[in-house]
CSV table of C-alpha atoms in Angstrom, one decimal:
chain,number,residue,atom,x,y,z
X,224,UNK,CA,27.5,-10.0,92.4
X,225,UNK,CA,26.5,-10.9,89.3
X,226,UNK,CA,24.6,-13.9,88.8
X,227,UNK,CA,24.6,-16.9,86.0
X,228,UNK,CA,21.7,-19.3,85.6
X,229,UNK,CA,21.9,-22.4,83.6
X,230,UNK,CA,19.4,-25.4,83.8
X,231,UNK,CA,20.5,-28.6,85.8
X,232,UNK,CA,20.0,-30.6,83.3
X,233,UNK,CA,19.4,-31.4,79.5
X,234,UNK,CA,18.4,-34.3,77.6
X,235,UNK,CA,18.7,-35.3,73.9
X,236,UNK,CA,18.7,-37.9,71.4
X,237,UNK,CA,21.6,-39.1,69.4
X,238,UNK,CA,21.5,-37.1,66.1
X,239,UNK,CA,19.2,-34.6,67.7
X,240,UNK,CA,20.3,-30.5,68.6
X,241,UNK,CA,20.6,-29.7,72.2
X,242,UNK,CA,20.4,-26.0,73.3
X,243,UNK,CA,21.7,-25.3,77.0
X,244,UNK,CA,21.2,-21.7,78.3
X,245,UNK,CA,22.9,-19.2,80.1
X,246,UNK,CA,20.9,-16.2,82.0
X,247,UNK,CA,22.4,-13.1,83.3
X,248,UNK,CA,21.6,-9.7,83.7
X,249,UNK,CA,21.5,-8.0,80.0
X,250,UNK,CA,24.1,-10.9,79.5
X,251,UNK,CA,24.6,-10.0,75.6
X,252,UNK,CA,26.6,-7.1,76.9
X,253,UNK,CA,29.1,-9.1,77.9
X,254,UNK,CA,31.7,-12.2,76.4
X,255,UNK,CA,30.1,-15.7,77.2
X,256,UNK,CA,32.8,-18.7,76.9
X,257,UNK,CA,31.6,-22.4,77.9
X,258,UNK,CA,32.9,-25.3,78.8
X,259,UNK,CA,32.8,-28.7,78.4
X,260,UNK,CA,33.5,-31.1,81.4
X,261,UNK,CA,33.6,-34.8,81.4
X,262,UNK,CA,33.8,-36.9,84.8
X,263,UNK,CA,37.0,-37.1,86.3
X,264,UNK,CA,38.8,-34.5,83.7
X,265,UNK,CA,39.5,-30.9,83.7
X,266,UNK,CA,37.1,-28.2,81.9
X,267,UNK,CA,37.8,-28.0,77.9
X,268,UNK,CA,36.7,-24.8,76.0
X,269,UNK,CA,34.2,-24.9,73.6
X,270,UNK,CA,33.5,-22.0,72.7
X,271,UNK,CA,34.6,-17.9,73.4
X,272,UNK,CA,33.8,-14.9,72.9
X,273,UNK,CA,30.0,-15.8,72.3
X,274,UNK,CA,30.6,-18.0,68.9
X,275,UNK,CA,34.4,-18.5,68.7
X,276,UNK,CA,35.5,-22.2,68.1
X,277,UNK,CA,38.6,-23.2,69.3
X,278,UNK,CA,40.7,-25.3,66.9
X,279,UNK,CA,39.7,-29.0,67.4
X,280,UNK,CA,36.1,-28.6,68.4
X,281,UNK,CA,33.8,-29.4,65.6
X,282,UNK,CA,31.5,-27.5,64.0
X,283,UNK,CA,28.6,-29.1,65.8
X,284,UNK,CA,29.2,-26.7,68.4
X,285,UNK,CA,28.2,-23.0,68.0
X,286,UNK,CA,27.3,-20.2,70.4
X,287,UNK,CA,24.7,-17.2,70.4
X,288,UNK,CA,24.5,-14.0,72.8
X,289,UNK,CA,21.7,-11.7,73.3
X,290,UNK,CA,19.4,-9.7,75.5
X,291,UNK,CA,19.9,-11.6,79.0
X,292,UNK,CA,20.1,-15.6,77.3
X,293,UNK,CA,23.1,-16.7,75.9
X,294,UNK,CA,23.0,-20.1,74.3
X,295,UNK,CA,25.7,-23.3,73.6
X,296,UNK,CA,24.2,-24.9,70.8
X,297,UNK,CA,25.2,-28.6,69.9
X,298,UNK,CA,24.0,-30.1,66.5
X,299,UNK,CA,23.8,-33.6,65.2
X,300,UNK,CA,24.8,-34.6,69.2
X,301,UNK,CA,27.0,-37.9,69.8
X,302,UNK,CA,26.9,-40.1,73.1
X,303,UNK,CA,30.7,-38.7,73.6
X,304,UNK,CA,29.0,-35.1,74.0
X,305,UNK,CA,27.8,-36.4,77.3
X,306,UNK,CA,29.1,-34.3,80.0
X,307,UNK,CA,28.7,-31.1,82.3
X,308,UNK,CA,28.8,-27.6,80.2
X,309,UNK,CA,29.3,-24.3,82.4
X,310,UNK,CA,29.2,-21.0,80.8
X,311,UNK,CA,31.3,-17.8,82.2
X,312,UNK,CA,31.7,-14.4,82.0
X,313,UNK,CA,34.0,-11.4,83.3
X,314,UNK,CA,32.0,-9.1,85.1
X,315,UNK,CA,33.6,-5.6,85.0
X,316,UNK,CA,30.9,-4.2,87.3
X,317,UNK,CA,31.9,-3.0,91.1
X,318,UNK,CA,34.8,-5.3,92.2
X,319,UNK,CA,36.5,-7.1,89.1
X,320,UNK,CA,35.8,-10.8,89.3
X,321,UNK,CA,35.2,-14.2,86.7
X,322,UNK,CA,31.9,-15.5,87.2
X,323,UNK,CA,30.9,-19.2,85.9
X,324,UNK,CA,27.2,-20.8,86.0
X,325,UNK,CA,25.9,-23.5,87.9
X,326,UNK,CA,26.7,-25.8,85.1
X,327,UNK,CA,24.5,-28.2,83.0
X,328,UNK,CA,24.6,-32.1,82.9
X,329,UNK,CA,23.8,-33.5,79.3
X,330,UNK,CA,22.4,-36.4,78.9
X,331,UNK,CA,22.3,-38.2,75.6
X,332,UNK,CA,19.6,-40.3,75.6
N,137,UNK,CA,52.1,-27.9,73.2
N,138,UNK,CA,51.4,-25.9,76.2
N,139,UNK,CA,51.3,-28.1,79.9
N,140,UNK,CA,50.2,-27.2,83.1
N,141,UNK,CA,50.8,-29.1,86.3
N,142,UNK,CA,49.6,-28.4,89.5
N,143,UNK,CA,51.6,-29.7,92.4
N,144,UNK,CA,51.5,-29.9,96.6
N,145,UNK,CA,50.3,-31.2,99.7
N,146,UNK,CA,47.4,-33.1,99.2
N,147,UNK,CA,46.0,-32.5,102.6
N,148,UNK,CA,46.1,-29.4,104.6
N,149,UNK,CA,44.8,-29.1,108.2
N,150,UNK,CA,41.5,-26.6,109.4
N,151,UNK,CA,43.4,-22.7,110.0
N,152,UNK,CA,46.6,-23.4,108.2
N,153,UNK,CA,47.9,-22.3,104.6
N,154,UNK,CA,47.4,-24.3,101.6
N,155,UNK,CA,49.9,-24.0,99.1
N,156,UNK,CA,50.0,-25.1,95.5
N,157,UNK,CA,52.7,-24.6,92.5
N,158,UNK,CA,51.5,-24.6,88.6
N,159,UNK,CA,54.6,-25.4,86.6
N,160,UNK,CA,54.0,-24.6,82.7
N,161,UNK,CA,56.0,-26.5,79.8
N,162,UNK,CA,55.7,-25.9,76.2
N,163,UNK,CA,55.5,-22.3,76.4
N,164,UNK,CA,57.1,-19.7,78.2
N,165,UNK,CA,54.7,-17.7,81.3
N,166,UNK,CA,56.5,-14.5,80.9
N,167,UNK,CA,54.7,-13.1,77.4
N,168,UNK,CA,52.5,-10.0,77.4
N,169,UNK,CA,50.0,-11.7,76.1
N,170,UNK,CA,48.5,-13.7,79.1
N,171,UNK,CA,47.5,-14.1,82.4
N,172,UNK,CA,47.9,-17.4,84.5
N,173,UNK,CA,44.3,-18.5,87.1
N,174,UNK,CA,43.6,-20.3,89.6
N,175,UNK,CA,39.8,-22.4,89.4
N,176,UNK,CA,38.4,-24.9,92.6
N,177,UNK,CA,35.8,-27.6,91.8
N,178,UNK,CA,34.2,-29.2,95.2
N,179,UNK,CA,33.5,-32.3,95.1
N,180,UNK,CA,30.2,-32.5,92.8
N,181,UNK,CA,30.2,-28.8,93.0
N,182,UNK,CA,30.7,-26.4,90.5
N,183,UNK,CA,33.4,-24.3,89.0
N,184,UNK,CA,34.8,-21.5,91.0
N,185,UNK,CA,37.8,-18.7,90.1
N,186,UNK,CA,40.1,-18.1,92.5
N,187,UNK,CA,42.4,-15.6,91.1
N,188,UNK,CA,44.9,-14.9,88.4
N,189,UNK,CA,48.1,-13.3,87.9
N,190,UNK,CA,50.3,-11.5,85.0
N,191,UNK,CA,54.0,-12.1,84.3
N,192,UNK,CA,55.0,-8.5,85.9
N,193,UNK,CA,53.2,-9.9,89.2
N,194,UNK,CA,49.7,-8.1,88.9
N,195,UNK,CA,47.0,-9.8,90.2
N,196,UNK,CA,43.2,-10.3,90.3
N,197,UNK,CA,41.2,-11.9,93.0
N,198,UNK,CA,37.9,-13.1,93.6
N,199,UNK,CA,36.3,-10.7,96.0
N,200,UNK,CA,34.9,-12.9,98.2
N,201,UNK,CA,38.5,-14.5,98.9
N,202,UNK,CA,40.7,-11.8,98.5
N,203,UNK,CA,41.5,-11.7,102.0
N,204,UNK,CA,42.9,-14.9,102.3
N,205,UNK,CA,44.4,-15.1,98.6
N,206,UNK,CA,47.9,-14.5,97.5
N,207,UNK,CA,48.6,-15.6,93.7
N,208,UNK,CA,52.5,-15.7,93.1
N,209,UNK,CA,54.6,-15.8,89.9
N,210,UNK,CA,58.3,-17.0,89.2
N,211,UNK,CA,59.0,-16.2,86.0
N,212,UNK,CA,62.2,-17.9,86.2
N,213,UNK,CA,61.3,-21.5,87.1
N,214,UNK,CA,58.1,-21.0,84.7
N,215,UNK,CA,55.8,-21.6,87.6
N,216,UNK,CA,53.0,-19.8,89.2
N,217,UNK,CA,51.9,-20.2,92.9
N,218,UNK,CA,48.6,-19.8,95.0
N,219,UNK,CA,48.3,-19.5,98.4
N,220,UNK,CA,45.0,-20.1,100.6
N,221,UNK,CA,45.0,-19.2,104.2
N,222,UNK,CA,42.9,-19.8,107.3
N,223,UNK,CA,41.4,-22.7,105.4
N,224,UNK,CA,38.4,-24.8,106.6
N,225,UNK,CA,36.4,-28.1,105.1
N,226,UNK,CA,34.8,-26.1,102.5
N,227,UNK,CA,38.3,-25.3,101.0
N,228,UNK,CA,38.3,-28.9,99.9
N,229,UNK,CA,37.9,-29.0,96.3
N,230,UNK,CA,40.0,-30.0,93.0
N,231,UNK,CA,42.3,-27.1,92.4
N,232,UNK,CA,43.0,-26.5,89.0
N,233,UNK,CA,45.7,-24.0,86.9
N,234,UNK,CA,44.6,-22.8,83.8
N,235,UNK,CA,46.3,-19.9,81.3
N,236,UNK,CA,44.0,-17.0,80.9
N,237,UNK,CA,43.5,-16.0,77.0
N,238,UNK,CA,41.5,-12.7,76.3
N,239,UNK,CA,41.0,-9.3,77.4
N,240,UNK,CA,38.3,-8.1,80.2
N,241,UNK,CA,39.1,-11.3,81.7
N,242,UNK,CA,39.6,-13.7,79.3
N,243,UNK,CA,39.0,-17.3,79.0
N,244,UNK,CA,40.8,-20.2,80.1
N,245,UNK,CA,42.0,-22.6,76.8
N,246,UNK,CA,44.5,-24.8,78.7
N,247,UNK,CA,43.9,-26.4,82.1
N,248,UNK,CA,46.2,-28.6,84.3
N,249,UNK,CA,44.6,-32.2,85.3
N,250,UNK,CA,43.4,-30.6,88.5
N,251,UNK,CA,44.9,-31.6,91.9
N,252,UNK,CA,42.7,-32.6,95.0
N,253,UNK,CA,42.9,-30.9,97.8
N,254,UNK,CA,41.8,-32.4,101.0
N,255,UNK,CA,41.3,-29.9,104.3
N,256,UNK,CA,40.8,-32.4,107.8
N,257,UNK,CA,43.0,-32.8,110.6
């Protein structure tokens, strides 16, 4: 099955750019979406189909996808951006099936 | 603006079925456009798919619980259904519904607040 690697855990400044990672198997092959998840809530989408905002998420948050890294990209972070992120993809290979990461706490320092 | 709501028992006892409904408001579940998923969260544990479903009753399922998953839909009453069988303690998670967007699997844009799902005799 394919497989999804993201670091436990990030830290940042306030007003500083956080980068959290996603690793898979020749990854930019495939359509990363991530989510945000604060303590107690459900998941919100941040981003789809690599780069794609959905409405009401600022611009702060962008996406990138190549080779086997894809990357969630936060800019000018704010202490509300605190939370778990998890990446997923749709792996088409052998049986069907929706595969998220092991998720990434970020702190804001 | 679209809502999801899961709803059922709360606690479900080792080797028996768990059973929960996801009603959608806002927006109508029988469109072409979209599938409807199911998504566990253990407790401090990560995000797992479960399954989802299309309007005409097609389904997808994770493989490693296809045999004790059957996703539902009732277009009629707007609602979509999951059930869980022969469940143990590590079936004990937050269940969440969520409307799958996309093609080759999609992405899920709106969630239900999640309903916790507690597996003990």
């Amino acid at each position: 099955s394919y497989v999804l690697t993201q670091p436990p855990s990030v830290s940042v400044a306030p007003g500083k750019t956080a980068g959290i990672t996603c690793g898979g198997n020749n990854i930019g092959g495939k359509s990363v979406h991530w989510y945000q998840q604060k303590p107690g809530q459900a998941p919100v989408l941040v981003i789809s189909y690599d780069r794609d905002r959905p409405s009401g998420i600022p611009e702060r948050f962008s996406g990138s996808n190549s080779g086997h890294t894809a990357t969630l990209t936060i800019s000018r972070v704010e202490a509300g951006d605190e939370a778990d992120y998890y990446c997923q993809v749709w792996d088409s290979s052998g049986d069907h099936d929706v595969v998220f990461g092991g998720g990434t706490k970020l702190t804001v320092l | 603006q679209l809502q999801l709501q899961e709803s059922g028992p709360g606690l479900v006892k080792p080797s028996e079925t768990l059973s929960l409904t996801c009603t959608v408001s806002g927006g109508s579940i029988n469109l072409s456009t979209y599938f409807w998923g199911w998504i566990r969260q253990p407790p401090g544990k990560v995000l797992e798919w479960i399954g989802s479903v299309f309007y005409t009753g097609s389904t997808h399922y994770k493989p490693s619980l296809k045999s004790r998953v059957t996703i539902s839909v009732a277009t009629s009453e707007n609602q979509f259904s999951l059930r869980l069988s022969s469940v143990t303690a590590a079936d004990t998670a937050v269940y969440y519904c969520a409307r799958v967007t996309g093609t080759g699997g999609g992405f899920f844009d709106y969630w239900g607040q999640g309903m916790l799902v507690t597996v003990s005799s």
